[in-house]
Coordinates of C-alpha atoms and ligand atoms in Angstrom, one line a residue:
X13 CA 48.8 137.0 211.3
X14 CA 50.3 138.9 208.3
X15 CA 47.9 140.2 205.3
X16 CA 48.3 141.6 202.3
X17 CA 45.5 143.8 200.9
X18 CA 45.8 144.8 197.2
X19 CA 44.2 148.0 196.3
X20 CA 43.5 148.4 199.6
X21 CA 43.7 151.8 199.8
X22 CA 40.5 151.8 197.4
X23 CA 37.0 152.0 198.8
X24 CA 36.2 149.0 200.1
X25 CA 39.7 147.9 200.7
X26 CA 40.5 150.5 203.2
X27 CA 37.4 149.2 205.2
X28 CA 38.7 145.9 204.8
X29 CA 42.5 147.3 206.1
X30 CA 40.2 148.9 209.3
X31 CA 39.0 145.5 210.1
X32 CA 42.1 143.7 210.1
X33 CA 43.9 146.4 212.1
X34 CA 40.9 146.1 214.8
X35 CA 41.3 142.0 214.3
X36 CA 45.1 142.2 215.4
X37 CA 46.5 141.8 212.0
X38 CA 50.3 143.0 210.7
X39 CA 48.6 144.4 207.5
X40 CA 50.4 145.6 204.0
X41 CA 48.9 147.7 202.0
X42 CA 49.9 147.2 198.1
X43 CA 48.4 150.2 195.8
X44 CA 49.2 152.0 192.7
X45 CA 46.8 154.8 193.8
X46 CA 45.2 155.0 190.3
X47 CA 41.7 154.7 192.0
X48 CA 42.5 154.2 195.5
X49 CA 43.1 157.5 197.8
X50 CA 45.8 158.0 201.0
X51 CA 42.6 159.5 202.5
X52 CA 40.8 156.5 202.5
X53 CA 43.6 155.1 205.0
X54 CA 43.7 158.1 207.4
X55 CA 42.2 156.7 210.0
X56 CA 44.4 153.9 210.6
X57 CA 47.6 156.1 209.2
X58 CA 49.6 156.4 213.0
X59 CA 48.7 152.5 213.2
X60 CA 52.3 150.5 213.6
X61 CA 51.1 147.5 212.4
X62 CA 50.2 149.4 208.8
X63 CA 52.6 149.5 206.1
X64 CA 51.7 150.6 202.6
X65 CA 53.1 150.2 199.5
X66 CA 52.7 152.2 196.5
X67 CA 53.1 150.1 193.2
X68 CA 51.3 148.3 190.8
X69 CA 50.2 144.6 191.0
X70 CA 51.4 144.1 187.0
X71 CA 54.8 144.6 188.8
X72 CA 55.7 140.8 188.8
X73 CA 59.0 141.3 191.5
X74 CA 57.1 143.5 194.0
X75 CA 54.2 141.3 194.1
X76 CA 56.2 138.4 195.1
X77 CA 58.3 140.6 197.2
X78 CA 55.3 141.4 199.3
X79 CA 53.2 138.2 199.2
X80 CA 56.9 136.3 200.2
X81 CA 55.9 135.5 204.1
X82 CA 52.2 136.5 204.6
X83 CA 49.7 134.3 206.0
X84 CA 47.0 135.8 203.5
X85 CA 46.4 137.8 200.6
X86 CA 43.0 139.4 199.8
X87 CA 43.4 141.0 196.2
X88 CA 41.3 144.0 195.4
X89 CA 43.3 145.6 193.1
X90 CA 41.5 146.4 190.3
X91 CA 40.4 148.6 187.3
X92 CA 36.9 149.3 188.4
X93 CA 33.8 151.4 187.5
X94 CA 31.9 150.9 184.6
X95 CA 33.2 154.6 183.4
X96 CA 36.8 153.6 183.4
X97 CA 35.8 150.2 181.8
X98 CA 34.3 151.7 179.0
X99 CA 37.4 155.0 178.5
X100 CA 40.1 152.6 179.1
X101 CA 39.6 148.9 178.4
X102 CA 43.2 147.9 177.5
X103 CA 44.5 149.5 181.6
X104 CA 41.4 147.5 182.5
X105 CA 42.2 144.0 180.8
X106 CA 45.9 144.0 181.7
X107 CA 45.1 144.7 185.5
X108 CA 42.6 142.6 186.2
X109 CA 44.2 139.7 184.2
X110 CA 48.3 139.8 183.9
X111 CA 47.9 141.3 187.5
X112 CA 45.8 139.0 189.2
X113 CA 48.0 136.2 187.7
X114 CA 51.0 137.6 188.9
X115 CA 49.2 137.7 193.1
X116 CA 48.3 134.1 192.3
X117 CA 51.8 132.9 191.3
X118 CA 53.0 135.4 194.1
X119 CA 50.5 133.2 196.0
X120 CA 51.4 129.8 194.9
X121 CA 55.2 130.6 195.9
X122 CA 55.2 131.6 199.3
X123 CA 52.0 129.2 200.2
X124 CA 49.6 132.2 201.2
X125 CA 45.7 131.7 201.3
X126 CA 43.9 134.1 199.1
X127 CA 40.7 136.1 198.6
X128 CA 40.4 137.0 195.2
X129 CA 37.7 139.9 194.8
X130 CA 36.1 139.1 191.4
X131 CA 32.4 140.6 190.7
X132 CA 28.6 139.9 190.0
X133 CA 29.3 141.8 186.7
X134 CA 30.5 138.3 185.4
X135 CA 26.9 137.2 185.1
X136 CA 26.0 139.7 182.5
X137 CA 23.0 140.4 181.3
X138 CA 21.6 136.7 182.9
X139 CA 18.2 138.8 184.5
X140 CA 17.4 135.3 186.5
X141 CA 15.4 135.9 190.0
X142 CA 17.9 135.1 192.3
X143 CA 21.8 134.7 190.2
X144 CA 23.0 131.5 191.7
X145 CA 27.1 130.5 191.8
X146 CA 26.5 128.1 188.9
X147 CA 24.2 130.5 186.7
X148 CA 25.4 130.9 183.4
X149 CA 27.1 134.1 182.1
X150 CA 25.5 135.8 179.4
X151 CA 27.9 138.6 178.3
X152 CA 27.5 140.5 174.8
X153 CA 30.2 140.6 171.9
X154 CA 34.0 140.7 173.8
X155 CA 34.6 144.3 171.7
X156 CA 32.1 146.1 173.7
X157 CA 33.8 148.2 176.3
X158 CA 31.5 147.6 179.1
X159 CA 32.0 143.7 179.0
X160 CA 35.8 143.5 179.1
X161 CA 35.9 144.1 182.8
X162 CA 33.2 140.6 182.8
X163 CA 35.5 138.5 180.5
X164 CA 38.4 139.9 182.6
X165 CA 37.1 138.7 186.3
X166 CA 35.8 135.9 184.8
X167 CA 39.6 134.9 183.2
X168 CA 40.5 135.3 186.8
X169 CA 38.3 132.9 188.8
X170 CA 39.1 130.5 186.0
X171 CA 42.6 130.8 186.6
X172 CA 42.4 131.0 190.6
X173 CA 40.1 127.5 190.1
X174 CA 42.8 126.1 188.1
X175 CA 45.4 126.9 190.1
X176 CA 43.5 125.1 193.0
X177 CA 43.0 122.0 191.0
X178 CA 46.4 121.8 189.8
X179 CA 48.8 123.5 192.1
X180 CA 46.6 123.3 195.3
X181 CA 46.1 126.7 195.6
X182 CA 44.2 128.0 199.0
X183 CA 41.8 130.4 197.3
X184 CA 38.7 131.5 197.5
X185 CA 36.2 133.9 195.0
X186 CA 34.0 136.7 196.4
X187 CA 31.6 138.2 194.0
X188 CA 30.0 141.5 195.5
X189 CA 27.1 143.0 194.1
X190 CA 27.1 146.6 193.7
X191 CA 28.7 147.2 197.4
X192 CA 28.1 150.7 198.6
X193 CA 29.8 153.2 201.5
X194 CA 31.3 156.0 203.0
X195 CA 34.8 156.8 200.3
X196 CA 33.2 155.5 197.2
X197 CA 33.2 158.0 194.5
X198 CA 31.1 158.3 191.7
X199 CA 34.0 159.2 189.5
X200 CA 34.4 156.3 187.8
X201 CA 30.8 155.8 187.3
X202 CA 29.1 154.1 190.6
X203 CA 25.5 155.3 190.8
X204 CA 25.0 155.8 194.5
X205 CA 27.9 158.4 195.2
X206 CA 27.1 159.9 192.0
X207 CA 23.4 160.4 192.6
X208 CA 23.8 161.5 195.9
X209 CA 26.5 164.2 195.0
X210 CA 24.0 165.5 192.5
X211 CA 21.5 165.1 194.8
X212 CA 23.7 167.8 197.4
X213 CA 24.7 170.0 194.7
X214 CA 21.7 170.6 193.9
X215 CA 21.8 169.5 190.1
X216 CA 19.5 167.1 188.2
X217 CA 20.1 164.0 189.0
X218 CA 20.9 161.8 186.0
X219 CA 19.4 158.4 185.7
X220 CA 20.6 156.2 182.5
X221 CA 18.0 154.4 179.9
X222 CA 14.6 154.6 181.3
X223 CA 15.6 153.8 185.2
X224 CA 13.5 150.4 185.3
X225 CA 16.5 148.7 185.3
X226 CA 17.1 147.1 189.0
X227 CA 20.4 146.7 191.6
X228 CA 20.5 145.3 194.8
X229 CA 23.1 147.6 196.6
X230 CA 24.3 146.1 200.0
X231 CA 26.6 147.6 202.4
X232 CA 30.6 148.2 202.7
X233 CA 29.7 147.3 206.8
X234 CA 27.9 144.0 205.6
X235 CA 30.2 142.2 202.4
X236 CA 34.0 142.9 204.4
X237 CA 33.1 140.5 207.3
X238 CA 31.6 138.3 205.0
X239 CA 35.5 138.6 202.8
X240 CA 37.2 137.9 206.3
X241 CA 35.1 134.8 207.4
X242 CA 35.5 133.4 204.1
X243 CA 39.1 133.4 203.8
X244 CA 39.0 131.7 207.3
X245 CA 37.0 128.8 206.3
X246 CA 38.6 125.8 205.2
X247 CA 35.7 124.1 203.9
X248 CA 35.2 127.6 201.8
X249 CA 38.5 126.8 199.7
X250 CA 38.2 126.5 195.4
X251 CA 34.7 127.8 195.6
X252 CA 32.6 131.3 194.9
X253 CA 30.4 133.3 197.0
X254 CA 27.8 135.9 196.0
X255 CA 27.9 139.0 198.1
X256 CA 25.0 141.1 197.7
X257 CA 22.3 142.8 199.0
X258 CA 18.6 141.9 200.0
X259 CA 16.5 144.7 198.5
X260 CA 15.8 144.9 194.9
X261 CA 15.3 148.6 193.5
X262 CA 15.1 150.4 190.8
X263 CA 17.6 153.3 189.7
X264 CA 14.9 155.9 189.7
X265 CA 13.4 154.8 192.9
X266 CA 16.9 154.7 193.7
X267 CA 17.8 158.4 193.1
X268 CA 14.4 159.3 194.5
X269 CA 16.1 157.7 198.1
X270 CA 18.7 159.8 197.1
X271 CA 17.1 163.4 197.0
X272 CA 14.4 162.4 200.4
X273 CA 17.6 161.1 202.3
X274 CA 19.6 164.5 201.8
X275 CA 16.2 167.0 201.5
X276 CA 17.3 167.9 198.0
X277 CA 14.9 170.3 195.5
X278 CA 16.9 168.7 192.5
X279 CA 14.9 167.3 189.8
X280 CA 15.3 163.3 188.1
X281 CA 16.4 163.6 184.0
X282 CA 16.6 160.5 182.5
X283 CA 19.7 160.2 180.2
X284 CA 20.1 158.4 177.3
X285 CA 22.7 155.3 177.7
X286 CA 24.8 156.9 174.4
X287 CA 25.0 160.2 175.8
X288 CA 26.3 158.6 179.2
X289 CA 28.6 155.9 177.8
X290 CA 29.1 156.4 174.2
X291 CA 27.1 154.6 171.0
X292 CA 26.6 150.5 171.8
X293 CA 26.7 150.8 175.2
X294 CA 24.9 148.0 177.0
X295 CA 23.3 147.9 180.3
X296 CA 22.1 144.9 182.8
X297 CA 18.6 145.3 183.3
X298 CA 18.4 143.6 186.7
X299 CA 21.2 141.6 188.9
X300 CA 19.9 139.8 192.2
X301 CA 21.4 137.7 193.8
X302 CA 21.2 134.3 195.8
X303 CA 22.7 134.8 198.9
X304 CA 22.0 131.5 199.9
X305 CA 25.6 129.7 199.4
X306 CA 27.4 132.5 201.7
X307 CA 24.9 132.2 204.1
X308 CA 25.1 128.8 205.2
X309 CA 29.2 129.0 204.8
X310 CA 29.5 132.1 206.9
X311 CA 26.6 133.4 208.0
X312 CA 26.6 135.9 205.5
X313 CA 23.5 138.1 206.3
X314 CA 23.3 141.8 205.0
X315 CA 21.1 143.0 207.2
X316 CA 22.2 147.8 206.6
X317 CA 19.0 149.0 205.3
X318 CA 19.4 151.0 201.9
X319 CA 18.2 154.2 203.6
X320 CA 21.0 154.1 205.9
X321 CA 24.0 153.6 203.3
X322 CA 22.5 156.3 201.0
X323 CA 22.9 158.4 204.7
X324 CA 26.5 157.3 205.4
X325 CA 27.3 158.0 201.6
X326 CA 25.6 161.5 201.9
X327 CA 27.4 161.8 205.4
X328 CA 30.3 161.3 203.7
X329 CA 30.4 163.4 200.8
X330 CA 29.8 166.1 202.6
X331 CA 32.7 165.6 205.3
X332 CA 35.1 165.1 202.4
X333 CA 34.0 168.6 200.6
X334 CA 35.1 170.5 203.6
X335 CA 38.6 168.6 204.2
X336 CA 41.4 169.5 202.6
X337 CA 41.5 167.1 200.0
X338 CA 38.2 167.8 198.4
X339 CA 35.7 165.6 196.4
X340 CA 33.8 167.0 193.5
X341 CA 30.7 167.4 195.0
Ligands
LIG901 N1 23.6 154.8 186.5 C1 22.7 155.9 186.4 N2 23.3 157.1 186.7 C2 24.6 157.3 187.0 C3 25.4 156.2 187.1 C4 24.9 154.9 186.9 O1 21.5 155.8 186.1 O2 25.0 158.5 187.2 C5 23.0 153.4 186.3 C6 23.8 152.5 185.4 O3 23.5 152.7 184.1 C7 23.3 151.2 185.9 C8 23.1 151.4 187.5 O4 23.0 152.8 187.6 O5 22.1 150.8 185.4 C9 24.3 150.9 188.3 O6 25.5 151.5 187.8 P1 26.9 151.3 188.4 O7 27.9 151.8 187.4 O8 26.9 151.9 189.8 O9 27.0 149.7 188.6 P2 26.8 148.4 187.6 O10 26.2 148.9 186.3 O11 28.1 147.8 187.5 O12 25.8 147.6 188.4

């Protein structure tokens, strides 16, 4: 079996590029290593059956180059992180739309089933106890930063739907909520790497707004075999899938976890969203999911406990501050 992996030297692509090796898989790597690291992929570096590709998914030729021949494609690529969103939404809108459409006209071509990675960020500010497939989208005004990367994701499961209906395209949509794990860094904004590098430095540990505001983190260990067991399933094909964890917490009980877990004396300040991301900046107040759909189609059942993926995240930043490629702890 031969799959393509976009962006999957990223975070949780090279976990997804792990799995694949282990499964048996001839795997390509496609990645412009704007986000995505070479460190991530260490572990499977010496690994025959690996061959990665540097280069950019809005490279129309090289995407069809690589798709031409695979059995699969799981596209990750993407501009992500809330920070990058909001300092560079024009990168962000021509990735995630011009390139996606390029891996699903790649994809169309040579005949490959695909896995496109969108996001629960499409569902906005919708606060509904439990986010269903179907629930509506309720995104502010299209020139705020922050929802670009929503109206972009949300251009793409249009498309990838369309492209099933008309062309007969073998897709399927994943939308992970707020997935968390060892190589995620809190540079481009996600909370849980950032909070628990504060939390090891020693410094305050800076919670946005007033910190009621709720996520429900799951793990990188839980949401990748879900990705490989939906691509897998036929019966899965022109549908979406929420991906998300079970627990519901706040972000201050959230960086509380963070300073027990790693026995830190720092201190909680709470940060107002305009000194964080600039004036109209707007925030989701709370995101849970129903899990329901990917349950009874794979068996999707996060079961990692939140304590233990702020401990492999804490785990992990400290390994990577002694290697020689260094993270800003
Ligand atoms: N957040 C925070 N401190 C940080 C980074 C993020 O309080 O250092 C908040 C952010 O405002 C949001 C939540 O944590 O309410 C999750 O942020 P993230 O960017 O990880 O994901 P998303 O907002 O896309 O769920």
């Amino acid at each position: 079996m031969k799959s393509i992996v976009t962006g999957g030297a990223g975070f949780i692509g090279s976990h997804l590029v792990e799995r694949l090796l282990d499964a048996g898989d001839d795997v390509v790597v496609l990645d412009d290593f704007s986000t995505g690291r070479r460190a991530n992929l260490d572990a499977v570096a010496d690994r025959a059956a690996l061959r990665v590709i540097e280069g950019s998914i809005l490279d129309r030729r090289l995407v069809d180059e690589v798709v031409n021949g695979a059995d699969r494609v799981f596209h990750l690529a993407a501009a992500v992180g809330v920070r990058l969103i909001v300092d560079r939404p024009l990168d962000g809108l021509r990735t995630n739309i011009h390139g996606t459409e390029n891996v699903l006209d790649a994809c169309v071509r040579s005949g490959a089933r695909l896995l496109l990675v969108s996001t629960s960020e499409i569902y906005g500010k919708n606060t509904a106890d439990r986010l269903h497939e179907s629930s509506d989208r309720i995104l502010g005004s299209p020139l705020t930063a922050r929802w670009t990367y929503a109206a972009a994701k949300g251009i793409d499961e249009a498309f990838a739907h369309a492209y099933w209906n008309e062309f007969g395209l073998n897709v399927v949509i994943a939308r992970p909520f707020n997935t968390v794990g060892a190589r995620q860094t809190g540079r481009y904004g996600m909370v849980v790497p950032n909070l628990v590098g504060q939390a090891l430095r020693g410094e305050p540990l800076t919670v946005f707004g007033d910190g009621k505001q709720t996520r429900c983190f799951s793990s990188v260990h839980d949401v990748v075999p879900a990705m490989t067991a939906l691509i897998e399933s036929p019966e899965c094909v022109g549908a979406a899938f929420n991906l998300g964890g079970k627990r519901e917490i706040s972000i201050l009980e959230l960086a509380q976890l963070a300073i027990d877990t790693t026995g830190s004396s720092s201190s909680i300040v709470l940060v107002p969203y305009e000194e964080a991301y600039g004036a109209g900046f707007e925030d989701m107040r709370r995101r849970v999911p129903d899990n329901s759909a990917a349950a009874a189609a794979v068996g999707f059942d996060p079961i990692t406990p939140l304590e233990a993926v702020v401990a492999e995240v804490a785990d992990d930043l400290r390994r990577r501050s002694h290697v020689a490629e260094p993270v800003a702890l």
